[in-house]
Coordinates of N, CA and C in Angstrom, one line a residue:
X1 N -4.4 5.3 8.5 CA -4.6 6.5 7.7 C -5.8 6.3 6.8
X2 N -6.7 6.9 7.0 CA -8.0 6.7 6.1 C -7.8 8.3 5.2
X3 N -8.4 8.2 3.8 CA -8.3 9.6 2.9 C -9.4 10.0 3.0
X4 N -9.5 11.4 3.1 CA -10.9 12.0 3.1 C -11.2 12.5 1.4
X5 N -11.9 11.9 1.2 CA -12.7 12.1 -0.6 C -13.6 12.9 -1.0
X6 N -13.6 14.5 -1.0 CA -14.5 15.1 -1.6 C -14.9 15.0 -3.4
X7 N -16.4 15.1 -3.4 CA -16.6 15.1 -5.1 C -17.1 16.6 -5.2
X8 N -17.0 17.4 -6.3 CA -17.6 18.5 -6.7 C -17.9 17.7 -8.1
X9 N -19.3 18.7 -8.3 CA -20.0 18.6 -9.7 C -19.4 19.5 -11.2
X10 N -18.0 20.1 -11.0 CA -17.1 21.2 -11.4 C -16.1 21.2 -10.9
X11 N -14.7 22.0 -11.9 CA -13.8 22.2 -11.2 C -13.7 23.4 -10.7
X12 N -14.6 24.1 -10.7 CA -14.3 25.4 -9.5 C -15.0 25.2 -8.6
X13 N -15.9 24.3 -8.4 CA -16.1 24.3 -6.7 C -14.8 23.2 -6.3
X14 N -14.1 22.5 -6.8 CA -12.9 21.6 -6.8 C -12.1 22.6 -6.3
X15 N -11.4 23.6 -7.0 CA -10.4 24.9 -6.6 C -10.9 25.6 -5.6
X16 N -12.3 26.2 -5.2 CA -12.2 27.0 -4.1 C -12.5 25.8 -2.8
X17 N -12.9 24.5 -3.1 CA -12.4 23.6 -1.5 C -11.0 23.6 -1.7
X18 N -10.0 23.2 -2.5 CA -8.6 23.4 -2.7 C -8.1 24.4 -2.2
X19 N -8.7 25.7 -2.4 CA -8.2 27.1 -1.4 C -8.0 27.1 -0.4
X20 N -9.0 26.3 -0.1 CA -9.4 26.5 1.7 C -9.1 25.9 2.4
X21 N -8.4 24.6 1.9 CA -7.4 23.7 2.3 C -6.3 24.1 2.4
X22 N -5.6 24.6 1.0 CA -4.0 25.1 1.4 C -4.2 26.4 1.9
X23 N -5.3 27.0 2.3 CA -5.2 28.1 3.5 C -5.3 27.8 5.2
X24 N -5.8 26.5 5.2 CA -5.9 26.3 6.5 C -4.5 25.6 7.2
X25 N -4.1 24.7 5.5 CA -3.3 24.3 6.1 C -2.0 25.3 6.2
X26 N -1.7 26.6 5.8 CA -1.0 26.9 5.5 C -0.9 27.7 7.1
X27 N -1.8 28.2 7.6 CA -2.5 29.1 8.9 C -1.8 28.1 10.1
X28 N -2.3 27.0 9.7 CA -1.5 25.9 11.1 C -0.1 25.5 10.9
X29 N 0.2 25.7 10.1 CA 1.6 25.4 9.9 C 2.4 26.3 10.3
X30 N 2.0 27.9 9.5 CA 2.7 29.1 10.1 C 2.6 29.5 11.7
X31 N 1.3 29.1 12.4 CA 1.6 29.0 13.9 C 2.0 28.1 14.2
X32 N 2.5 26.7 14.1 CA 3.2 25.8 14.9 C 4.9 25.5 14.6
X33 N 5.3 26.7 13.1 CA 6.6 26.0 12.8 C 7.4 27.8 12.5
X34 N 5.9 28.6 12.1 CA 6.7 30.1 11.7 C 6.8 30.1 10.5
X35 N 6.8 28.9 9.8 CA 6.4 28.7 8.2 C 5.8 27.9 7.5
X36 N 5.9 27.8 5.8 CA 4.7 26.9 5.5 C 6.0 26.5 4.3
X37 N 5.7 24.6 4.1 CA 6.7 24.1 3.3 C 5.2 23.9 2.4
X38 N 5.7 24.0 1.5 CA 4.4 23.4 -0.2 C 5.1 23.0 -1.0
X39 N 4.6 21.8 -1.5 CA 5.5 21.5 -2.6 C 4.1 21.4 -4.3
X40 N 4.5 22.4 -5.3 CA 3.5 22.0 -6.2 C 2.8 20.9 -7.1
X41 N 1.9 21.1 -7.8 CA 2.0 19.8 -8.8 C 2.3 20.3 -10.2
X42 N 2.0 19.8 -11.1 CA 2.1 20.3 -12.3 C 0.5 19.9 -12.9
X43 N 0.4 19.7 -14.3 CA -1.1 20.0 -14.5 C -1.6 20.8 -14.8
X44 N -2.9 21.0 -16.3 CA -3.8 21.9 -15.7 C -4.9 22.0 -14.4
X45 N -5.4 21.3 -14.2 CA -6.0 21.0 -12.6 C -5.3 22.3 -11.5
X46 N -4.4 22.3 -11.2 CA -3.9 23.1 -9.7 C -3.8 24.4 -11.0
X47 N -3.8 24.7 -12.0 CA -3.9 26.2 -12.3 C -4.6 27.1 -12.3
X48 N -5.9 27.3 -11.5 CA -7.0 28.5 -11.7 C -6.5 28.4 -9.8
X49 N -6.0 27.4 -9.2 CA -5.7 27.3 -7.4 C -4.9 28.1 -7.5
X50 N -3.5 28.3 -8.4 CA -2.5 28.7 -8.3 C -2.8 30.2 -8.3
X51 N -3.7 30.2 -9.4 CA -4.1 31.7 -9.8 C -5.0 32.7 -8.0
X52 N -5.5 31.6 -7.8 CA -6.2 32.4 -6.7 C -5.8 32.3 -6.0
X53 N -4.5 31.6 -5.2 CA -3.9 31.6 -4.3 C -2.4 33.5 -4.8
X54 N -2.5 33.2 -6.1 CA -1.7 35.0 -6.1 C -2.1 36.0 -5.7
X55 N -3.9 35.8 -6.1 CA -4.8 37.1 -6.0 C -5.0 37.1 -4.5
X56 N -5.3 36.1 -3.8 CA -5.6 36.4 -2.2 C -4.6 35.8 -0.9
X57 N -3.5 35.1 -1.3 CA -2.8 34.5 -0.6 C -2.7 34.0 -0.1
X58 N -2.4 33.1 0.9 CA -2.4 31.9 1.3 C -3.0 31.9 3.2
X59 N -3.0 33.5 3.6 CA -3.4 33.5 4.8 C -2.3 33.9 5.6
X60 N -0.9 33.6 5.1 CA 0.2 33.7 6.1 C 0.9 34.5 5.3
X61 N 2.2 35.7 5.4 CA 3.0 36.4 4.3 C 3.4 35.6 3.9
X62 N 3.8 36.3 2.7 CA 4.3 34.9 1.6 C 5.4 35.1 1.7
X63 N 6.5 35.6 2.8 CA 8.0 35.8 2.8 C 8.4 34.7 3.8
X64 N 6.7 33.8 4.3 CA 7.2 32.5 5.1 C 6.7 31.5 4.5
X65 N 6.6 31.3 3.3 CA 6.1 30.3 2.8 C 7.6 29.6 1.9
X66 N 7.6 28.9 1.3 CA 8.6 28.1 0.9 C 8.3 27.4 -0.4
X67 N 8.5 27.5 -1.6 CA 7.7 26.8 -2.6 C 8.4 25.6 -3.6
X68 N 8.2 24.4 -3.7 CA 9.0 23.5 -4.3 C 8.3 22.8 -5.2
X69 N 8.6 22.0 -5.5 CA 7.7 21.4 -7.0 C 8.1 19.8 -6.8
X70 N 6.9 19.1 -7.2 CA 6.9 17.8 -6.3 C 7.9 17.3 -8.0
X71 N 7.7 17.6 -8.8 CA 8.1 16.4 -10.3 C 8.6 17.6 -11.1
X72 N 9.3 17.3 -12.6 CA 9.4 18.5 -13.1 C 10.0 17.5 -14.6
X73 N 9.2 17.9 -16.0 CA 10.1 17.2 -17.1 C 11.1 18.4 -17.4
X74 N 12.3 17.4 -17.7 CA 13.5 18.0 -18.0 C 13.5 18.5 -19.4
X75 N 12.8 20.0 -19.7 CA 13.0 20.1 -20.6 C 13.1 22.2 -20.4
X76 N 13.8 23.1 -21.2 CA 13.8 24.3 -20.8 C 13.1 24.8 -20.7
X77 N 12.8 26.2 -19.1 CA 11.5 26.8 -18.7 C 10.8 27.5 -19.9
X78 N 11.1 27.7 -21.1 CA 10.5 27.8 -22.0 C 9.9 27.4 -23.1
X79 N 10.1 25.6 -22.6 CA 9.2 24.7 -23.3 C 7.9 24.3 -22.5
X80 N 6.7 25.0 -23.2 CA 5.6 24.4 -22.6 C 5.6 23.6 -21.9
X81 N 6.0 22.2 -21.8 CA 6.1 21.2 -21.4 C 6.9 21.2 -19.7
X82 N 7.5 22.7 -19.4 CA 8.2 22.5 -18.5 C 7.1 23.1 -17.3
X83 N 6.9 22.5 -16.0 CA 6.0 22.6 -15.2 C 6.3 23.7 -14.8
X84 N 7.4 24.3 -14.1 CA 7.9 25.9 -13.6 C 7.4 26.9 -14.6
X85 N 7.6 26.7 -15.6 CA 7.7 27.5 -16.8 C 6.1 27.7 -16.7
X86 N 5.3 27.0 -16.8 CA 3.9 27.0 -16.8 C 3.2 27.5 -15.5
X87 N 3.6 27.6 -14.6 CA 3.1 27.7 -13.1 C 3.6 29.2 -12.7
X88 N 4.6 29.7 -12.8 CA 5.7 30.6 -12.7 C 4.1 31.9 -13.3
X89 N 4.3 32.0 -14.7 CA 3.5 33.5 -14.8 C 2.0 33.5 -14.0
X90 N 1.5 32.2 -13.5 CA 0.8 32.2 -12.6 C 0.9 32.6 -11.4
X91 N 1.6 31.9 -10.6 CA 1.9 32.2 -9.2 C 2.7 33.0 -8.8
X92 N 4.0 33.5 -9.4 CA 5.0 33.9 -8.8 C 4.9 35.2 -10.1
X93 N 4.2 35.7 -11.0 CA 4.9 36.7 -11.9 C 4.4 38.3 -11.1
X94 N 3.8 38.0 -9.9 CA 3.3 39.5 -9.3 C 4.6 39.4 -8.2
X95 N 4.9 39.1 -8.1 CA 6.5 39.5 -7.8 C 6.6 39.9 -5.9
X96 N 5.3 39.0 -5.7 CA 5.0 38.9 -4.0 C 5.8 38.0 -3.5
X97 N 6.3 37.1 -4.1 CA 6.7 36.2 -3.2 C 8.4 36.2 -3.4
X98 N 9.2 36.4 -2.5 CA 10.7 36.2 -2.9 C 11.4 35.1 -3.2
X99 N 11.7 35.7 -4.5 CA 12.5 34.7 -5.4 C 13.4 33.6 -4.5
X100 N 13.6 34.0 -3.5 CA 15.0 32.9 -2.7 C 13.4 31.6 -2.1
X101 N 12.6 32.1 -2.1 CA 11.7 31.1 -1.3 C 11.2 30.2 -2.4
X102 N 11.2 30.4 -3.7 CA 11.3 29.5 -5.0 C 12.2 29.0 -5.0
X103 N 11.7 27.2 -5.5 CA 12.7 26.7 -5.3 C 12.6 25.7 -6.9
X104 N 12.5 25.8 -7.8 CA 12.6 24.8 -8.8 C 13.7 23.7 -9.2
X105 N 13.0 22.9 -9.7 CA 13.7 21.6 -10.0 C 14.8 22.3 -11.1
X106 N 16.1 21.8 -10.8 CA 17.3 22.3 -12.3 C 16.7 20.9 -13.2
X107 N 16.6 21.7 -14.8 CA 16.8 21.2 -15.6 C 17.7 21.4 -16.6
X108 N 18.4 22.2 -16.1 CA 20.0 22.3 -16.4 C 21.5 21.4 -16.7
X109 N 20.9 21.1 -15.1 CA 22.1 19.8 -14.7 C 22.0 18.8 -15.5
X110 N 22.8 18.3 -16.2 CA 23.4 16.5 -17.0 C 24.4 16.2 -16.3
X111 N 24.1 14.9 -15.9 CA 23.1 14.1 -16.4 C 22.1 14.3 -15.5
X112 N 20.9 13.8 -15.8 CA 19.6 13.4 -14.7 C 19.5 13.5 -13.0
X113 N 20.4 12.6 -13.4 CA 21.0 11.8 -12.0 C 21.6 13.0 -11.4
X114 N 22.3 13.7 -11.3 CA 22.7 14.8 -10.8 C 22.0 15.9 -10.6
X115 N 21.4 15.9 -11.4 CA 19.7 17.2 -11.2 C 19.3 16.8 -10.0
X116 N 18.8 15.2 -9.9 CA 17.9 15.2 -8.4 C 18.8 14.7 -7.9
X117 N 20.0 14.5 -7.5 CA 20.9 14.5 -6.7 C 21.2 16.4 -5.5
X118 N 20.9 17.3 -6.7 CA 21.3 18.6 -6.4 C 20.3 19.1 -5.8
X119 N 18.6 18.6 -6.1 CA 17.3 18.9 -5.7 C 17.3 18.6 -4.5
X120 N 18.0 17.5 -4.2 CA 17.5 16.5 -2.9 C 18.6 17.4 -2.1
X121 N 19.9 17.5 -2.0 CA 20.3 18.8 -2.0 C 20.1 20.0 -1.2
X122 N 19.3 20.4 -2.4 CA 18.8 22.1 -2.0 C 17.6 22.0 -1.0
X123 N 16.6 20.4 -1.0 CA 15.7 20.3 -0.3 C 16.4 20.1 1.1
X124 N 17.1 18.9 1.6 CA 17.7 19.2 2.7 C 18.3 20.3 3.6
X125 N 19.3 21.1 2.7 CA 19.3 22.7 3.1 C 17.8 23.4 3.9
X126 N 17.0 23.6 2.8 CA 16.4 23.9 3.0 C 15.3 23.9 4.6
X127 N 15.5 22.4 4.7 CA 14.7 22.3 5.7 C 15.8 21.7 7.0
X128 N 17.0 21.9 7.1 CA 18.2 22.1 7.2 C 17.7 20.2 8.3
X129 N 17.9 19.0 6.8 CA 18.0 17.8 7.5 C 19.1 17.6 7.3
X130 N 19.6 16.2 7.9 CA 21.3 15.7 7.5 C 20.8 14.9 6.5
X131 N 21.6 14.2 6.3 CA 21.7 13.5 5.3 C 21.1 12.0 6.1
X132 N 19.9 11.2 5.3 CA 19.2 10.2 6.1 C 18.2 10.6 6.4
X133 N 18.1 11.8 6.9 CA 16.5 11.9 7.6 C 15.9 12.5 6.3
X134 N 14.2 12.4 6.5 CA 13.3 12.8 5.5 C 12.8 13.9 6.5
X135 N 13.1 15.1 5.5 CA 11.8 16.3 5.8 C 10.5 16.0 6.0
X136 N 9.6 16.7 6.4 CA 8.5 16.6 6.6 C 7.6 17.9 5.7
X137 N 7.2 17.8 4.4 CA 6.5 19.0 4.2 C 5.0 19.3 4.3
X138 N 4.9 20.3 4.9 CA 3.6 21.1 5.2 C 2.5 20.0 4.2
X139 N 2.8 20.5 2.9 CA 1.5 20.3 2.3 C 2.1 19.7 1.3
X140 N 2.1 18.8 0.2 CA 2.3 18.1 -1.0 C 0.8 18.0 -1.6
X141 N 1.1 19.1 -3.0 CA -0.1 18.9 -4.1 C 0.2 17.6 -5.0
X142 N -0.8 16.9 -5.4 CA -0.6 16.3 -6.4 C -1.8 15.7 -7.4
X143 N -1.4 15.1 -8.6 CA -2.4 14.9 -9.4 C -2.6 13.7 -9.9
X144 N -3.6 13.2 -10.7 CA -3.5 11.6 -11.3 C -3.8 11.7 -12.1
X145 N -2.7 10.4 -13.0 CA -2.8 10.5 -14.3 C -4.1 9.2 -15.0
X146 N -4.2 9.1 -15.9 CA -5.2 8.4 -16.1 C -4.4 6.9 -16.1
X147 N -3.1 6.3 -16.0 CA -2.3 5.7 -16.5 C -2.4 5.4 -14.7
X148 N -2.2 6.3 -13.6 CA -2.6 6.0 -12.2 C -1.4 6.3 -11.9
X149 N -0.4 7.4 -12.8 CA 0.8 7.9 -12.0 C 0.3 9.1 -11.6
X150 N 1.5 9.7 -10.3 CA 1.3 10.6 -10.1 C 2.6 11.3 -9.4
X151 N 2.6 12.6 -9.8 CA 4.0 13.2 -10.0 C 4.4 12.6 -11.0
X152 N 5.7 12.1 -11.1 CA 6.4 11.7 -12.5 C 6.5 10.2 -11.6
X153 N 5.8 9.5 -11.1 CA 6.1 7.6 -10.5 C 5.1 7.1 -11.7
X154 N 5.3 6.6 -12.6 CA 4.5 6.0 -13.2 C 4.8 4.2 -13.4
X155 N 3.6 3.4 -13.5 CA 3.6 2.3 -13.3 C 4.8 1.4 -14.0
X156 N 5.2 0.4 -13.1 CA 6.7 0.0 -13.6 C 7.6 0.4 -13.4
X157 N 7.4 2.0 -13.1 CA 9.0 2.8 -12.4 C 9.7 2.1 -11.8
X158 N 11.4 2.1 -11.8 CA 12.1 1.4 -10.9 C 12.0 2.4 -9.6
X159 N 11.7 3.8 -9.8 CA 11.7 4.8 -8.7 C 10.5 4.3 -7.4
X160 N 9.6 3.8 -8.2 CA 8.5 3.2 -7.2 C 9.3 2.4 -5.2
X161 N 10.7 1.8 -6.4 CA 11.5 0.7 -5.6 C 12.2 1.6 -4.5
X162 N 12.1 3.1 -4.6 CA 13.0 3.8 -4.1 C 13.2 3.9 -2.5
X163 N 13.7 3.9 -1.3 CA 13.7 3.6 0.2 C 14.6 4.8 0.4
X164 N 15.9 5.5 0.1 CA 16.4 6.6 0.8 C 16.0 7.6 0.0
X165 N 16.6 7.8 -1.7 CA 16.6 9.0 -1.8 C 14.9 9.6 -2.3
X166 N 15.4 10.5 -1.8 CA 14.0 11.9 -1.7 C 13.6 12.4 -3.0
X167 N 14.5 12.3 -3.9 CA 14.4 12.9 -5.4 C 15.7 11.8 -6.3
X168 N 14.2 11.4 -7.3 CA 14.6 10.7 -8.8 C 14.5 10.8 -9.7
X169 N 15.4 10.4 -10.8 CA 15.4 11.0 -11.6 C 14.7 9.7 -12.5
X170 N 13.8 9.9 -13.4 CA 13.2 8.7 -14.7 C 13.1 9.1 -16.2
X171 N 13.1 8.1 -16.4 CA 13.5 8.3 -18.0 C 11.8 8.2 -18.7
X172 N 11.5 8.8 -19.7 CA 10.4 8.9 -20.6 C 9.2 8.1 -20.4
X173 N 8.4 8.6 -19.9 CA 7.2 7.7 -19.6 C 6.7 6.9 -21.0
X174 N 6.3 5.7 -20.8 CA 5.7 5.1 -22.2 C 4.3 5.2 -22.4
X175 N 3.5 5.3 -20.8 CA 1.8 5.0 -20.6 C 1.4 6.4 -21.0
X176 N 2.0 7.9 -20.9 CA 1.5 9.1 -21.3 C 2.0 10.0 -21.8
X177 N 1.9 11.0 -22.4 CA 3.0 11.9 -23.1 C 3.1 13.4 -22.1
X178 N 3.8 14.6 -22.4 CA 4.9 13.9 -23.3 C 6.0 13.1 -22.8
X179 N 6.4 12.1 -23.8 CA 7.3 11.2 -23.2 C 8.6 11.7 -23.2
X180 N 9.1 12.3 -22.3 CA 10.1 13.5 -21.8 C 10.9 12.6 -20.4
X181 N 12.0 13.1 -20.4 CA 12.8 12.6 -19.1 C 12.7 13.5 -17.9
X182 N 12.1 13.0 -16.7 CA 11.9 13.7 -15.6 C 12.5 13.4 -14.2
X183 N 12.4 14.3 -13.5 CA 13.0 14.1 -11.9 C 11.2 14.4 -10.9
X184 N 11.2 13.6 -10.2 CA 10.1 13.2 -9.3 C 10.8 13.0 -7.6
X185 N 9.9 13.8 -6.7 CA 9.9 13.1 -5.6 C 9.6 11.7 -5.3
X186 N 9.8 11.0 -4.2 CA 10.0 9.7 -4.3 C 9.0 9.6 -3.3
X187 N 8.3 8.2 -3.3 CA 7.7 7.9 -2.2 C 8.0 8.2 -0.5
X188 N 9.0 7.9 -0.3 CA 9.3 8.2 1.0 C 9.3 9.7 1.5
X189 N 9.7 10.9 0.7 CA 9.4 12.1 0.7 C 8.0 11.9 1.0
X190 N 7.2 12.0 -0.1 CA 5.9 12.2 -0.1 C 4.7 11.9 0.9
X191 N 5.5 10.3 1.2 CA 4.5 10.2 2.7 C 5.2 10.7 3.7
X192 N 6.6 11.1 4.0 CA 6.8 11.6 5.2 C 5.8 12.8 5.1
X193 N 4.9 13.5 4.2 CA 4.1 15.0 4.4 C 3.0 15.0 5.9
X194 N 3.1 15.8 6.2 CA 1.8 15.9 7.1 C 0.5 16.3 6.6
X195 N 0.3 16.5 5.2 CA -0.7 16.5 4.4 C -0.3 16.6 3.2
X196 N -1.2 15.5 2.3 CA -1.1 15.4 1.2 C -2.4 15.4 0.2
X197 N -2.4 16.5 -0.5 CA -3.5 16.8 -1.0 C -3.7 16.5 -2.6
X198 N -4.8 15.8 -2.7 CA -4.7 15.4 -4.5 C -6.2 16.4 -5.1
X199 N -5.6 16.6 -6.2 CA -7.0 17.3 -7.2 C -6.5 16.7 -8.3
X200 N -7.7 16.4 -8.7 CA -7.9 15.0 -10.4 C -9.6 15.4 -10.4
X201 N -9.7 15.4 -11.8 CA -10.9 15.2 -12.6 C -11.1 14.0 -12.9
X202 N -12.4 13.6 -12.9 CA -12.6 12.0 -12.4 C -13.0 11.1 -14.1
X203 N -12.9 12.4 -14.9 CA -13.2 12.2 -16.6 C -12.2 11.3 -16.9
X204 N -12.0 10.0 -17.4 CA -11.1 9.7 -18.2 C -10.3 8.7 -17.5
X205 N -10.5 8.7 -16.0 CA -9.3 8.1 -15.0 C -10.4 7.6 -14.0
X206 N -11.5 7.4 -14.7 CA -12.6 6.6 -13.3 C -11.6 5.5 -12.8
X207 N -11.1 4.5 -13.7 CA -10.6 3.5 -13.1 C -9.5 3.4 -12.6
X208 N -8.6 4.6 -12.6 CA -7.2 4.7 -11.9 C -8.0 5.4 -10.2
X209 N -8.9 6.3 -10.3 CA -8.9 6.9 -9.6 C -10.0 5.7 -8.3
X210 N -10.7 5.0 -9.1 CA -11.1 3.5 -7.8 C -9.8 3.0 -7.5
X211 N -8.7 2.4 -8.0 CA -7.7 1.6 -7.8 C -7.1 2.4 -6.6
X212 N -7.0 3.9 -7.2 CA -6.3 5.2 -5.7 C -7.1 5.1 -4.5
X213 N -8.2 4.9 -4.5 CA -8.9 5.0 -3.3 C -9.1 3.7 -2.8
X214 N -8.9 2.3 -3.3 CA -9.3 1.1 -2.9 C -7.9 1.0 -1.0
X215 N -8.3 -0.3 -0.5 CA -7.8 0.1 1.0 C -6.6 -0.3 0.6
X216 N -6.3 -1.7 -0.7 CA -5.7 -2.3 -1.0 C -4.3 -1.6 -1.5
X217 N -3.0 -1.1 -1.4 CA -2.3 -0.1 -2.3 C -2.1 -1.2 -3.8
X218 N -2.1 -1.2 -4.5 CA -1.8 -1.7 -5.8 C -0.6 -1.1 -6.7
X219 N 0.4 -2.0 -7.4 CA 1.5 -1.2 -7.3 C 1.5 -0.8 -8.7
X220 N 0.8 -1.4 -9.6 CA 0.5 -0.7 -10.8 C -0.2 0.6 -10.6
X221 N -0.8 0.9 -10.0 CA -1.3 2.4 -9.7 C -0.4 2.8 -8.4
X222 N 0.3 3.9 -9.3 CA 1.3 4.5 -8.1 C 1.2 5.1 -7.5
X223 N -0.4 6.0 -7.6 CA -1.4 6.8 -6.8 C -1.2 5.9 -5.3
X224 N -2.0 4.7 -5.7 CA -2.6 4.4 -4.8 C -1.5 3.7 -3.4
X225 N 0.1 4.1 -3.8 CA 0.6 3.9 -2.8 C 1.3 5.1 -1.9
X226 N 0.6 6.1 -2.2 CA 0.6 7.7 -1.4 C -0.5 7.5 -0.2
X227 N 0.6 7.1 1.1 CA -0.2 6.7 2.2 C 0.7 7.4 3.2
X228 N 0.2 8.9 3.2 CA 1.2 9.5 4.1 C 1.0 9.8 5.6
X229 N 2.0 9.8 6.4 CA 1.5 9.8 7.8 C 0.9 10.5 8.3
X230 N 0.8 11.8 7.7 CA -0.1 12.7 8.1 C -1.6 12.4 7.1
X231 N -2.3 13.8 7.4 CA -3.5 13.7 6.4 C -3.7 13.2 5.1
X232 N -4.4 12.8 4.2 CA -4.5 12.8 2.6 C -6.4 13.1 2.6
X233 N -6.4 13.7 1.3 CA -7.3 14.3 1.1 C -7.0 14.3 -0.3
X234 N -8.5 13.8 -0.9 CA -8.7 13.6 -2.5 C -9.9 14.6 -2.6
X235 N -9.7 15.8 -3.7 CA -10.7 16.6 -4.1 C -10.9 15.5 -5.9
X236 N -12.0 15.6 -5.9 CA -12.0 14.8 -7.1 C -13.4 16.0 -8.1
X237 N -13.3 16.0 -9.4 CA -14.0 17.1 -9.9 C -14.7 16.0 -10.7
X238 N -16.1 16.5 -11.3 CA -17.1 14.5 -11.5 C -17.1 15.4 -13.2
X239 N -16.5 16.7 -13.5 CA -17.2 16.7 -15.0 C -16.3 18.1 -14.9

């Protein structure tokens, strides 16, 4: 698996190659499967994508598309902090896409443990596996932190260690804020994807973002062990 690395001199020529990615990928997906699995990121990064993916759509109806959310802090959709909550009046508030095809992380459920217990769950249903096998999704967004996590795996994680389950739950990150309790997909989800696409600004995280791209995976940078069997593709924005 080699990653393909695009740089833009901005983040909107970053977002409209990001368009054109989850449009193509979404076009091959809907002819070979009838639908398109996405899982989001959180971030501001994927929000002006999110926005233009409402305004023009993804290429395929959006009554086949499937939307999930790769990480999520556990805190109520009406705390800033909560990734749905922030994504939601973007993508989903023009009221095109059906609500049953949204799929958010509960941050409901106590303890933790039982949130991504009920995620992993609703994901299986979803993509109607048994119990054991890993789904395969279309596309997985994601982002990097300066710290070199990404989704909610941040360095040291015991979730890093993770081999069956699909969704985990982690307690308050120390390397970045806010330091909040979260549920994250797990490595083995993430690389079962048939494409996995990252957008990061290269401000601030030069050095996480050489460690993500070196051939070497390094386990303090949890980026850099997103080596999935299908595609990976890094849009990286230089300013």
């Amino acid at each position: 698996m080699t990653a393909v690395v695009r740089r833009f001199p901005h983040a909107a020529a970053m977002t409209a190659a990001a368009q054109a990615t989850v449009t193509a990928v979404a076009k091959a997906a809907h002819a070979a499967r009838g639908r398109v699995t996405l899982a989001l990121s959180g971030g501001s990064s994927p929000l002006p994508l999110y926005a233009a993916l409402a305004r023009e759509g993804l290429g395929v109806p959006f009554d086949a598309v499937l939307f999930f959310f790769g990480d999520e802090r556990l805190a109520p959709t009406s705390d800033p902090r909560n990734t749905y909550g922030a994504v939601a009046p973007v993508l989903f508030a023009q009221g095109a896409i059906p609500a049953g095809n949204i799929h958010p992380m509960p941050v409901d459920i106590v303890p933790a443990e039982l949130a991504a217990t009920a995620y992993e769950a609703e994901l299986r249903a979803a993509f109607c596996e048994p119990l054991g096998a890993v789904p395969h999704f279309d596309l997985i967004l994601l982002g990097l932190g300066p710290d070199g996590h990404t989704a909610s795996l941040f360095p040291g994680s015991p979730a890093l260690a993770e081999t069956t389950r699909l969704v985990a739950a982690v307690p308050p990150p120390t390397t970045v804020q806010p330091a909040v309790a979260r549920l994250t997909f797990t490595l083995p989800l993430i690389n079962a994807a048939r494409h996995v696409l990252f957008l990061t600004s290269a401000t601030g995280r030069e050095a996480a973002l050489a460690a993500a791209l070196a051939e070497t995976p390094d386990p303090a940078v949890p980026a850099s062990l997103v080596r999935p069997v299908g595609a990976l593709t890094w849009l990286v924005a230089e300013a």
